[in-house]
mmCIF file of C-alpha atoms in Angstrom:
data_model
loop_
_atom_site.group_PDB
_atom_site.id
_atom_site.type_symbol
_atom_site.label_atom_id
_atom_site.label_comp_id
_atom_site.label_asym_id
_atom_site.label_seq_id
_atom_site.Cartn_x
_atom_site.Cartn_y
_atom_site.Cartn_z
ATOM 1 C CA UNK L 1 -85.597 -32.230 -7.282
ATOM 2 C CA UNK L 2 -83.624 -31.726 -4.096
ATOM 3 C CA UNK L 3 -80.949 -29.066 -4.441
ATOM 4 C CA UNK L 4 -78.420 -27.669 -2.015
ATOM 5 C CA UNK L 5 -78.470 -24.264 -3.716
ATOM 6 C CA UNK L 6 -82.256 -24.081 -3.703
ATOM 7 C CA UNK L 7 -82.325 -25.087 -0.032
ATOM 8 C CA UNK L 8 -79.871 -22.355 0.900
ATOM 9 C CA UNK L 9 -81.891 -19.819 -1.121
ATOM 10 C CA UNK L 10 -85.138 -20.850 0.583
ATOM 11 C CA UNK L 11 -83.668 -20.764 4.072
ATOM 12 C CA UNK L 12 -81.668 -17.548 3.678
ATOM 13 C CA UNK L 13 -84.643 -15.776 2.053
ATOM 14 C CA UNK L 14 -86.823 -16.497 5.065
ATOM 15 C CA UNK L 15 -84.107 -15.497 7.477
ATOM 16 C CA UNK L 16 -83.293 -12.294 5.613
ATOM 17 C CA UNK L 17 -86.934 -11.202 5.293
ATOM 18 C CA UNK L 18 -87.613 -11.950 8.946
ATOM 19 C CA UNK L 19 -84.626 -9.997 10.193
ATOM 20 C CA UNK L 20 -85.373 -7.050 7.899
ATOM 21 C CA UNK L 21 -88.991 -7.038 9.052
ATOM 22 C CA UNK L 22 -87.948 -6.970 12.713
ATOM 23 C CA UNK L 23 -85.485 -4.108 12.297
ATOM 24 C CA UNK L 24 -87.678 -2.094 9.912
ATOM 25 C CA UNK L 25 -90.537 -2.194 12.424
ATOM 26 C CA UNK L 26 -88.150 -1.455 15.318
ATOM 27 C CA UNK L 27 -87.250 1.774 13.530
ATOM 28 C CA UNK L 28 -90.716 2.647 12.204
ATOM 29 C CA UNK L 29 -92.976 1.576 15.103
ATOM 30 C CA UNK L 30 -93.106 5.079 16.702
ATOM 31 C CA UNK L 31 -94.359 6.397 13.323
ATOM 32 C CA UNK L 32 -96.782 3.466 13.102
ATOM 33 C CA UNK L 33 -98.233 4.275 16.520
ATOM 34 C CA UNK L 34 -98.529 7.945 15.598
ATOM 35 C CA UNK L 35 -100.574 6.983 12.560
ATOM 36 C CA UNK L 36 -102.697 4.145 13.926
ATOM 37 C CA UNK L 37 -103.018 5.161 17.583
ATOM 38 C CA UNK L 38 -103.417 2.750 20.524
ATOM 39 C CA UNK L 39 -99.952 3.307 21.991
ATOM 40 C CA UNK L 40 -100.756 0.804 24.751
ATOM 41 C CA UNK L 41 -100.264 -1.904 22.094
ATOM 42 C CA UNK L 42 -96.745 -0.724 21.259
ATOM 43 C CA UNK L 43 -94.978 -3.576 23.127
ATOM 44 C CA UNK L 44 -97.086 -6.188 21.347
ATOM 45 C CA UNK L 45 -95.861 -5.246 17.905
ATOM 46 C CA UNK L 46 -92.672 -7.157 18.744
ATOM 47 C CA UNK L 47 -93.980 -9.124 21.726
ATOM 48 C CA UNK L 48 -96.820 -10.816 19.856
ATOM 49 C CA UNK L 49 -94.428 -11.980 17.116
ATOM 50 C CA UNK L 50 -91.887 -13.383 19.582
ATOM 51 C CA UNK L 51 -94.519 -15.129 21.668
ATOM 52 C CA UNK L 52 -96.195 -16.769 18.696
ATOM 53 C CA UNK L 53 -92.829 -17.826 17.242
ATOM 54 C CA UNK L 54 -91.710 -19.342 20.585
ATOM 55 C CA UNK L 55 -94.933 -21.333 20.972
ATOM 56 C CA UNK L 56 -94.861 -22.606 17.372
ATOM 57 C CA UNK L 57 -91.221 -23.752 17.102
ATOM 58 C CA UNK L 58 -91.417 -26.910 19.289
ATOM 59 C CA UNK L 59 -94.536 -28.247 17.514
ATOM 60 C CA UNK L 60 -93.474 -27.370 13.971
ATOM 61 C CA UNK L 61 -90.165 -29.079 14.573
ATOM 62 C CA UNK L 62 -91.922 -32.357 15.150
ATOM 63 C CA UNK L 63 -93.954 -31.965 11.985
ATOM 64 C CA UNK L 64 -90.827 -31.112 9.975
ATOM 65 C CA UNK L 65 -89.131 -34.312 11.256
ATOM 66 C CA UNK L 66 -92.119 -36.488 10.343
ATOM 67 C CA UNK L 67 -93.391 -34.841 7.143
ATOM 68 C CA UNK L 68 -90.072 -33.618 5.865
ATOM 69 C CA UNK L 69 -88.696 -30.030 5.953
ATOM 70 C CA UNK L 70 -90.134 -29.034 2.511
ATOM 71 C CA UNK L 71 -93.760 -29.103 3.464
ATOM 72 C CA UNK L 72 -93.357 -27.298 6.747
ATOM 73 C CA UNK L 73 -91.001 -24.734 5.226
ATOM 74 C CA UNK L 74 -93.419 -24.048 2.353
ATOM 75 C CA UNK L 75 -96.388 -23.656 4.711
ATOM 76 C CA UNK L 76 -94.406 -21.423 7.048
ATOM 77 C CA UNK L 77 -93.102 -19.267 4.190
ATOM 78 C CA UNK L 78 -96.592 -18.861 2.709
ATOM 79 C CA UNK L 79 -97.978 -17.938 6.115
ATOM 80 C CA UNK L 80 -95.238 -15.374 6.675
ATOM 81 C CA UNK L 81 -95.750 -13.932 3.187
ATOM 82 C CA UNK L 82 -99.524 -13.533 3.728
ATOM 83 C CA UNK L 83 -98.975 -12.023 7.159
ATOM 84 C CA UNK L 84 -96.459 -9.518 5.771
ATOM 85 C CA UNK L 85 -99.047 -8.224 3.335
ATOM 86 C CA UNK L 86 -101.597 -7.965 6.164
ATOM 87 C CA UNK L 87 -99.107 -5.997 8.296
ATOM 88 C CA UNK L 88 -98.515 -3.549 5.429
ATOM 89 C CA UNK L 89 -102.265 -3.118 4.919
ATOM 90 C CA UNK L 90 -103.263 -2.984 8.615
ATOM 91 C CA UNK L 91 -105.836 -0.197 9.164
ATOM 92 C CA UNK L 92 -105.613 -0.319 13.004
ATOM 93 C CA UNK L 93 -103.095 -1.320 15.704
ATOM 94 C CA UNK L 94 -105.111 -4.398 16.771
ATOM 95 C CA UNK L 95 -105.091 -5.587 13.138
ATOM 96 C CA UNK L 96 -101.365 -4.951 12.893
ATOM 97 C CA UNK L 97 -100.657 -6.872 16.106
ATOM 98 C CA UNK L 98 -102.823 -9.754 14.901
ATOM 99 C CA UNK L 99 -100.879 -9.850 11.629
ATOM 100 C CA UNK L 100 -97.582 -9.830 13.579
ATOM 101 C CA UNK L 101 -98.809 -12.826 15.583
ATOM 102 C CA UNK L 102 -99.517 -14.624 12.293
ATOM 103 C CA UNK L 103 -96.036 -13.700 11.161
ATOM 104 C CA UNK L 104 -94.655 -15.285 14.300
ATOM 105 C CA UNK L 105 -96.486 -18.525 13.530
ATOM 106 C CA UNK L 106 -94.927 -18.560 10.072
ATOM 107 C CA UNK L 107 -91.452 -17.808 11.422
ATOM 108 C CA UNK L 108 -91.888 -20.575 14.042
ATOM 109 C CA UNK L 109 -92.397 -23.068 11.188
ATOM 110 C CA UNK L 110 -89.639 -21.729 8.881
ATOM 111 C CA UNK L 111 -86.804 -21.806 11.433
ATOM 112 C CA UNK L 112 -86.724 -25.493 12.491
ATOM 113 C CA UNK L 113 -87.654 -26.711 8.974
ATOM 114 C CA UNK L 114 -84.912 -24.666 7.340
ATOM 115 C CA UNK L 115 -82.226 -25.643 9.814
ATOM 116 C CA UNK L 116 -83.246 -29.288 9.538
ATOM 117 C CA UNK L 117 -82.932 -29.142 5.730
ATOM 118 C CA UNK L 118 -79.379 -27.861 6.114
ATOM 119 C CA UNK L 119 -78.644 -30.696 8.515
ATOM 120 C CA UNK L 120 -79.951 -33.277 6.090
ATOM 121 C CA UNK L 121 -78.142 -32.013 3.001
ATOM 122 C CA UNK L 122 -74.734 -31.106 4.469
ATOM 123 C CA UNK L 123 -72.441 -33.401 6.427
ATOM 124 C CA UNK L 124 -70.856 -32.285 9.716
ATOM 125 C CA UNK L 125 -67.762 -30.878 7.993
ATOM 126 C CA UNK L 126 -69.916 -28.671 5.681
ATOM 127 C CA UNK L 127 -72.634 -27.564 8.129
ATOM 128 C CA UNK L 128 -70.383 -24.969 9.732
ATOM 129 C CA UNK L 129 -69.914 -23.022 6.518
ATOM 130 C CA UNK L 130 -73.631 -23.329 5.632
ATOM 131 C CA UNK L 131 -74.786 -22.121 9.042
ATOM 132 C CA UNK L 132 -72.195 -19.354 8.962
ATOM 133 C CA UNK L 133 -73.657 -18.205 5.631
ATOM 134 C CA UNK L 134 -77.142 -18.154 7.091
ATOM 135 C CA UNK L 135 -75.953 -16.128 10.073
ATOM 136 C CA UNK L 136 -74.095 -13.725 7.850
ATOM 137 C CA UNK L 137 -77.196 -13.090 5.721
ATOM 138 C CA UNK L 138 -79.271 -12.360 8.830
ATOM 139 C CA UNK L 139 -76.614 -10.006 10.113
ATOM 140 C CA UNK L 140 -76.615 -8.040 6.862
ATOM 141 C CA UNK L 141 -80.389 -7.816 7.185
ATOM 142 C CA UNK L 142 -80.074 -6.453 10.689
ATOM 143 C CA UNK L 143 -77.792 -3.700 9.475
ATOM 144 C CA UNK L 144 -79.835 -2.898 6.346
ATOM 145 C CA UNK L 145 -83.183 -3.030 8.149
ATOM 146 C CA UNK L 146 -82.868 0.021 10.381
ATOM 147 C CA UNK L 147 -81.510 2.150 7.512
ATOM 148 C CA UNK L 148 -84.297 1.012 5.175
ATOM 149 C CA UNK L 149 -86.937 1.433 7.890
ATOM 150 C CA UNK L 150 -85.822 4.948 8.693
ATOM 151 C CA UNK L 151 -85.776 5.938 5.010
ATOM 152 C CA UNK L 152 -89.215 4.465 4.401
ATOM 153 C CA UNK L 153 -90.744 6.042 7.505
ATOM 154 C CA UNK L 154 -89.372 9.488 6.555
ATOM 155 C CA UNK L 155 -90.045 9.078 2.841
ATOM 156 C CA UNK L 156 -92.709 7.017 1.088
ATOM 157 C CA UNK L 157 -94.133 5.591 4.322
ATOM 158 C CA UNK L 158 -93.510 2.674 6.628
ATOM 159 C CA UNK L 159 -95.913 0.415 4.672
ATOM 160 C CA UNK L 160 -93.714 0.562 1.613
ATOM 161 C CA UNK L 161 -90.759 -0.433 3.724
ATOM 162 C CA UNK L 162 -92.519 -3.683 4.598
ATOM 163 C CA UNK L 163 -93.674 -4.433 1.078
ATOM 164 C CA UNK L 164 -90.015 -4.572 -0.020
ATOM 165 C CA UNK L 165 -89.733 -7.939 1.792
ATOM 166 C CA UNK L 166 -92.433 -9.537 -0.392
ATOM 167 C CA UNK L 167 -90.212 -10.324 -3.442
ATOM 168 C CA UNK L 168 -87.606 -11.924 -1.169
ATOM 169 C CA UNK L 169 -90.308 -14.109 0.423
ATOM 170 C CA UNK L 170 -91.696 -15.086 -2.946
ATOM 171 C CA UNK L 171 -88.240 -16.157 -4.108
ATOM 172 C CA UNK L 172 -87.833 -18.271 -1.045
ATOM 173 C CA UNK L 173 -91.214 -19.877 -1.499
ATOM 174 C CA UNK L 174 -90.359 -20.842 -5.073
ATOM 175 C CA UNK L 175 -86.992 -22.213 -4.014
ATOM 176 C CA UNK L 176 -88.654 -24.402 -1.362
ATOM 177 C CA UNK L 177 -89.315 -26.944 -4.065
ATOM 178 C CA UNK L 178 -85.651 -27.966 -3.836
ATOM 179 C CA UNK L 179 -85.798 -28.632 -0.088
ATOM 180 C CA UNK L 180 -85.636 -32.327 0.953
ATOM 181 C CA UNK L 181 -88.794 -34.007 2.145
ATOM 182 C CA UNK L 182 -89.964 -37.382 3.473
ATOM 183 C CA UNK L 183 -90.473 -40.040 0.815
ATOM 184 C CA UNK L 184 -93.756 -41.298 2.245
ATOM 185 C CA UNK L 185 -94.917 -38.908 4.951
ATOM 186 C CA UNK L 186 -98.005 -39.675 7.040
ATOM 187 C CA UNK L 187 -101.043 -37.450 6.845
ATOM 188 C CA UNK L 188 -100.462 -34.316 8.895
ATOM 189 C CA UNK L 189 -103.366 -35.165 11.245
ATOM 190 C CA UNK L 190 -101.700 -38.519 12.032
ATOM 191 C CA UNK L 191 -98.571 -36.884 13.405
ATOM 192 C CA UNK L 192 -99.034 -37.087 17.134
ATOM 193 C CA UNK L 193 -97.375 -34.169 18.914
ATOM 194 C CA UNK L 194 -95.121 -35.466 21.697
ATOM 195 C CA UNK L 195 -93.584 -33.661 24.610
ATOM 196 C CA UNK L 196 -91.550 -31.060 22.727
ATOM 197 C CA UNK L 197 -89.017 -30.794 25.545
ATOM 198 C CA UNK L 198 -88.336 -34.507 26.011
ATOM 199 C CA UNK L 199 -85.076 -34.163 24.077
ATOM 200 C CA UNK L 200 -83.742 -31.861 26.774
ATOM 201 C CA UNK L 201 -83.392 -34.832 29.095
ATOM 202 C CA UNK L 202 -80.414 -35.967 27.052
ATOM 203 C CA UNK L 203 -77.212 -34.378 25.766
ATOM 204 C CA UNK L 204 -79.202 -31.747 23.816
ATOM 205 C CA UNK L 205 -79.697 -29.889 27.066
ATOM 206 C CA UNK L 206 -76.123 -28.547 26.955
ATOM 207 C CA UNK L 207 -76.244 -26.626 23.656
ATOM 208 C CA UNK L 208 -79.787 -25.387 24.404
ATOM 209 C CA UNK L 209 -78.622 -24.047 27.794
ATOM 210 C CA UNK L 210 -75.701 -22.393 25.991
ATOM 211 C CA UNK L 211 -78.112 -20.779 23.546
ATOM 212 C CA UNK L 212 -80.175 -19.399 26.452
ATOM 213 C CA UNK L 213 -77.061 -17.864 28.054
ATOM 214 C CA UNK L 214 -75.565 -16.353 24.892
ATOM 215 C CA UNK L 215 -78.885 -14.871 23.838
ATOM 216 C CA UNK L 216 -79.279 -13.372 27.329
ATOM 217 C CA UNK L 217 -75.805 -11.781 27.298
ATOM 218 C CA UNK L 218 -76.033 -10.217 23.842
ATOM 219 C CA UNK L 219 -79.542 -8.840 24.157
ATOM 220 C CA UNK L 220 -78.899 -7.536 27.683
ATOM 221 C CA UNK L 221 -75.902 -5.550 26.427
ATOM 222 C CA UNK L 222 -77.775 -4.257 23.424
ATOM 223 C CA UNK L 223 -80.595 -3.154 25.739
ATOM 224 C CA UNK L 224 -78.658 -1.580 28.662
ATOM 225 C CA UNK L 225 -75.320 -0.393 27.286
ATOM 226 C CA UNK L 226 -76.936 2.679 25.629
ATOM 227 C CA UNK L 227 -78.460 3.623 28.968
ATOM 228 C CA UNK L 228 -75.084 3.182 30.704
ATOM 229 C CA UNK L 229 -73.224 5.239 28.110
ATOM 230 C CA UNK L 230 -75.745 8.057 28.236
ATOM 231 C CA UNK L 231 -75.640 8.089 32.037
ATOM 232 C CA UNK L 232 -71.854 7.866 32.436
ATOM 233 C CA UNK L 233 -70.623 9.848 29.445
ATOM 234 C CA UNK L 234 -73.623 12.008 28.547
ATOM 235 C CA UNK L 235 -73.639 10.881 24.883
ATOM 236 C CA UNK L 236 -76.647 11.362 22.695
ATOM 237 C CA UNK L 237 -78.981 8.484 21.869
ATOM 238 C CA UNK L 238 -77.826 8.393 18.265
ATOM 239 C CA UNK L 239 -74.126 8.392 19.221
ATOM 240 C CA UNK L 240 -74.547 5.562 21.730
ATOM 241 C CA UNK L 241 -76.651 3.632 19.215
ATOM 242 C CA UNK L 242 -73.776 3.782 16.734
ATOM 243 C CA UNK L 243 -71.500 2.280 19.366
ATOM 244 C CA UNK L 244 -73.565 -0.921 19.205
ATOM 245 C CA UNK L 245 -72.612 -1.380 15.578
ATOM 246 C CA UNK L 246 -69.255 -2.691 16.866
ATOM 247 C CA UNK L 247 -71.041 -5.703 18.344
ATOM 248 C CA UNK L 248 -73.006 -6.420 15.186
ATOM 249 C CA UNK L 249 -70.044 -6.137 12.829
ATOM 250 C CA UNK L 250 -67.835 -8.252 15.099
ATOM 251 C CA UNK L 251 -70.583 -10.861 15.280
ATOM 252 C CA UNK L 252 -70.322 -11.239 11.529
ATOM 253 C CA UNK L 253 -66.591 -11.910 11.889
ATOM 254 C CA UNK L 254 -67.315 -14.510 14.549
ATOM 255 C CA UNK L 255 -69.943 -16.218 12.425
ATOM 256 C CA UNK L 256 -67.630 -16.547 9.427
ATOM 257 C CA UNK L 257 -64.702 -17.676 11.526
ATOM 258 C CA UNK L 258 -66.753 -20.278 13.375
ATOM 259 C CA UNK L 259 -67.945 -21.777 10.111
ATOM 260 C CA UNK L 260 -64.352 -22.463 9.093
ATOM 261 C CA UNK L 261 -63.071 -23.523 12.495
ATOM 262 C CA UNK L 262 -66.045 -25.536 13.749
ATOM 263 C CA UNK L 263 -64.092 -28.813 13.671
ATOM 264 C CA UNK L 264 -61.734 -27.688 16.489
ATOM 265 C CA UNK L 265 -62.908 -28.384 20.009
ATOM 266 C CA UNK L 266 -61.234 -25.260 21.448
ATOM 267 C CA UNK L 267 -63.390 -22.883 19.397
ATOM 268 C CA UNK L 268 -66.464 -22.948 21.703
ATOM 269 C CA UNK L 269 -64.213 -22.316 24.724
ATOM 270 C CA UNK L 270 -62.555 -19.421 22.924
ATOM 271 C CA UNK L 271 -65.983 -18.028 22.042
ATOM 272 C CA UNK L 272 -67.106 -18.019 25.652
ATOM 273 C CA UNK L 273 -63.786 -16.636 26.873
ATOM 274 C CA UNK L 274 -64.073 -13.716 24.430
ATOM 275 C CA UNK L 275 -67.675 -13.123 25.512
ATOM 276 C CA UNK L 276 -66.690 -13.066 29.225
ATOM 277 C CA UNK L 277 -63.748 -10.772 28.584
ATOM 278 C CA UNK L 278 -65.768 -8.373 26.475
ATOM 279 C CA UNK L 279 -68.660 -8.251 28.958
ATOM 280 C CA UNK L 280 -66.222 -7.561 31.803
ATOM 281 C CA UNK L 281 -64.671 -4.751 29.768
ATOM 282 C CA UNK L 282 -68.067 -3.211 29.143
ATOM 283 C CA UNK L 283 -68.972 -3.559 32.840
ATOM 284 C CA UNK L 284 -66.065 -1.179 33.563
ATOM 285 C CA UNK L 285 -67.776 1.498 31.458
ATOM 286 C CA UNK L 286 -67.980 3.934 34.362
ATOM 287 C CA UNK L 287 -64.191 4.492 34.390
ATOM 288 C CA UNK L 288 -63.473 3.687 30.784
ATOM 289 C CA UNK L 289 -63.496 5.928 27.732
ATOM 290 C CA UNK L 290 -65.898 5.183 24.899
ATOM 291 C CA UNK L 291 -63.254 3.442 22.802
ATOM 292 C CA UNK L 292 -62.788 0.799 25.507
ATOM 293 C CA UNK L 293 -66.528 0.116 25.444
ATOM 294 C CA UNK L 294 -66.325 -0.362 21.702
ATOM 295 C CA UNK L 295 -63.514 -2.869 22.145
ATOM 296 C CA UNK L 296 -65.498 -4.745 24.787
ATOM 297 C CA UNK L 297 -68.566 -4.924 22.581
ATOM 298 C CA UNK L 298 -66.438 -6.110 19.667
ATOM 299 C CA UNK L 299 -65.075 -8.944 21.831
ATOM 300 C CA UNK L 300 -68.602 -9.940 22.837
ATOM 301 C CA UNK L 301 -69.666 -9.781 19.182
ATOM 302 C CA UNK L 302 -66.890 -12.073 17.980
ATOM 303 C CA UNK L 303 -67.402 -14.499 20.823
ATOM 304 C CA UNK L 304 -71.196 -14.668 20.684
ATOM 305 C CA UNK L 305 -71.227 -14.616 16.901
ATOM 306 C CA UNK L 306 -69.026 -17.678 16.864
ATOM 307 C CA UNK L 307 -71.113 -19.469 19.484
ATOM 308 C CA UNK L 308 -74.433 -19.181 17.635
ATOM 309 C CA UNK L 309 -73.575 -21.606 14.804
ATOM 310 C CA UNK L 310 -71.418 -23.799 17.030
ATOM 311 C CA UNK L 311 -74.259 -24.455 19.474
ATOM 312 C CA UNK L 312 -76.552 -25.317 16.574
ATOM 313 C CA UNK L 313 -73.973 -27.711 15.087
ATOM 314 C CA UNK L 314 -73.459 -29.276 18.497
ATOM 315 C CA UNK L 315 -77.216 -29.825 18.853
ATOM 316 C CA UNK L 316 -77.429 -31.506 15.443
ATOM 317 C CA UNK L 317 -74.392 -33.640 16.234
ATOM 318 C CA UNK L 318 -75.995 -35.140 19.378
ATOM 319 C CA UNK L 319 -79.422 -35.627 17.788
ATOM 320 C CA UNK L 320 -80.494 -38.257 15.272
ATOM 321 C CA UNK L 321 -81.577 -37.532 11.689
ATOM 322 C CA UNK L 322 -85.186 -38.065 12.728
ATOM 323 C CA UNK L 323 -85.042 -35.220 15.311
ATOM 324 C CA UNK L 324 -82.907 -32.597 13.429
ATOM 325 C CA UNK L 325 -85.727 -30.089 13.150
ATOM 326 C CA UNK L 326 -86.761 -30.434 16.839
ATOM 327 C CA UNK L 327 -83.171 -30.095 18.018
ATOM 328 C CA UNK L 328 -82.498 -27.047 15.826
ATOM 329 C CA UNK L 329 -85.789 -25.489 16.894
ATOM 330 C CA UNK L 330 -84.991 -25.897 20.557
ATOM 331 C CA UNK L 331 -81.691 -24.118 20.135
ATOM 332 C CA UNK L 332 -83.451 -21.232 18.401
ATOM 333 C CA UNK L 333 -86.083 -21.257 21.147
ATOM 334 C CA UNK L 334 -83.317 -20.992 23.710
ATOM 335 C CA UNK L 335 -81.890 -17.933 21.960
ATOM 336 C CA UNK L 336 -85.350 -16.342 22.134
ATOM 337 C CA UNK L 337 -86.251 -17.437 25.669
ATOM 338 C CA UNK L 338 -82.942 -16.340 27.168
ATOM 339 C CA UNK L 339 -83.388 -12.647 26.393
ATOM 340 C CA UNK L 340 -87.120 -12.790 27.128
ATOM 341 C CA UNK L 341 -86.355 -13.827 30.712
ATOM 342 C CA UNK L 342 -82.996 -12.153 31.297
ATOM 343 C CA UNK L 343 -83.669 -8.588 30.038
ATOM 344 C CA UNK L 344 -86.606 -7.863 32.367
ATOM 345 C CA UNK L 345 -84.991 -9.804 35.206
ATOM 346 C CA UNK L 346 -81.766 -7.818 34.971
ATOM 347 C CA UNK L 347 -83.812 -4.669 34.740
ATOM 348 C CA UNK L 348 -84.817 -5.310 38.334
ATOM 349 C CA UNK L 349 -81.538 -3.729 39.384
ATOM 350 C CA UNK L 350 -82.852 -0.390 38.118
ATOM 351 C CA UNK L 351 -85.827 -0.373 40.536
ATOM 352 C CA UNK L 352 -83.914 -1.210 43.720
ATOM 353 C CA UNK L 353 -83.901 2.452 44.805
ATOM 354 C CA UNK L 354 -80.130 2.610 44.435
ATOM 355 C CA UNK L 355 -78.528 5.487 42.503
ATOM 356 C CA UNK L 356 -78.574 4.808 38.793
ATOM 357 C CA UNK L 357 -74.759 4.411 38.457
ATOM 358 C CA UNK L 358 -74.748 1.770 41.229
ATOM 359 C CA UNK L 359 -77.690 -0.090 39.700
ATOM 360 C CA UNK L 360 -76.036 -0.108 36.297
ATOM 361 C CA UNK L 361 -72.812 -1.437 37.796
ATOM 362 C CA UNK L 362 -74.718 -4.313 39.421
ATOM 363 C CA UNK L 363 -76.649 -4.989 36.210
ATOM 364 C CA UNK L 364 -73.591 -5.097 33.954
ATOM 365 C CA UNK L 365 -71.605 -7.298 36.314
ATOM 366 C CA UNK L 366 -74.583 -9.640 36.450
ATOM 367 C CA UNK L 367 -74.287 -9.949 32.669
ATOM 368 C CA UNK L 368 -70.660 -10.899 33.157
ATOM 369 C CA UNK L 369 -71.789 -13.599 35.587
ATOM 370 C CA UNK L 370 -74.198 -14.979 32.985
ATOM 371 C CA UNK L 371 -71.361 -15.133 30.422
ATOM 372 C CA UNK L 372 -69.113 -16.845 33.008
ATOM 373 C CA UNK L 373 -71.830 -19.442 33.539
ATOM 374 C CA UNK L 374 -71.685 -20.200 29.812
ATOM 375 C CA UNK L 375 -67.896 -20.617 29.981
ATOM 376 C CA UNK L 376 -68.308 -22.934 32.978
ATOM 377 C CA UNK L 377 -70.859 -25.013 31.060
ATOM 378 C CA UNK L 378 -68.507 -25.344 28.106
ATOM 379 C CA UNK L 379 -65.611 -26.394 30.392
ATOM 380 C CA UNK L 380 -67.767 -28.973 32.181
ATOM 381 C CA UNK L 381 -69.401 -30.368 29.040
ATOM 382 C CA UNK L 382 -67.106 -29.861 26.048
ATOM 383 C CA UNK L 383 -68.545 -30.102 22.571
ATOM 384 C CA UNK L 384 -68.457 -33.592 20.959
ATOM 385 C CA UNK L 385 -65.912 -34.344 18.267
#
């Protein structure tokens, strides 16, 4: 029987487990490499997962629209669960990377199917709160994950830190029975994959482009602000890392606020304006004390946190019920692709041969320019009513 509560449990369980897994491994990977060896594979612990997820999302979105979200969500959750066990049991780094790739395939199926289920069960007035809840759960996971991963790596071992996600995944898999599905779906082999990016030729291109830009801004700041702070103010790595908490906590505030204010057309513009203002404040880090940087990151957090659910809701509003999964998946793909391109591209400023302070100035003001492009896009193409 289809159930809103079961759907939310299934979707939030997958999102929570995925976010915890990412942050636990981010904390524990140095210990993993020390135990398993092959440090050359270090980047692929995260990179293999992201690449597999990005390649899977467009195709699984089409299957979720044709077969119904329940089947794709269940298969994706089961795949992710099996891969998590394989990661925890991996005897070598190649085996661990292979299991992470399998996890990425599972995540690439869960994301569009789960978001499509929310779109089918909740009307436009209710989707904001539901999506805000999902975002809030993921944010909690991102805060809990590093703490849990550090404790596990220093205590019982990093493998036990990963096993903790298994009960959450099992609960989500059981709850998937309440997710909506197609009444008479075709056989899976009769679903012909179409051009996954054909929807971008219509109005969906605007929220997807916004997702690319907001993902690029937030991940670039999370990546390069610690370097800027340590260079300009001489802070320790742990102290500058704690500064980034301002962005994460503020993002939770933005997510919750956006869920309640999603019906107002000025909210996306306000989100981009806060993001631009915060990024510009951070870009002045060379002359600013640490507290000003915290304020700037908090502004970016509120703005970008609000934009994440709003862009998803905008995408669902301009797509039909038969393409909800594909539209939702493309927004998520944009949030992944943006950082994947922007972070290394912006890092090019650091190899220009300029002094590091000058390179960092150019890099951070380039981030401001990316945020300004998002504001310009929102002004040129306002969100639909």
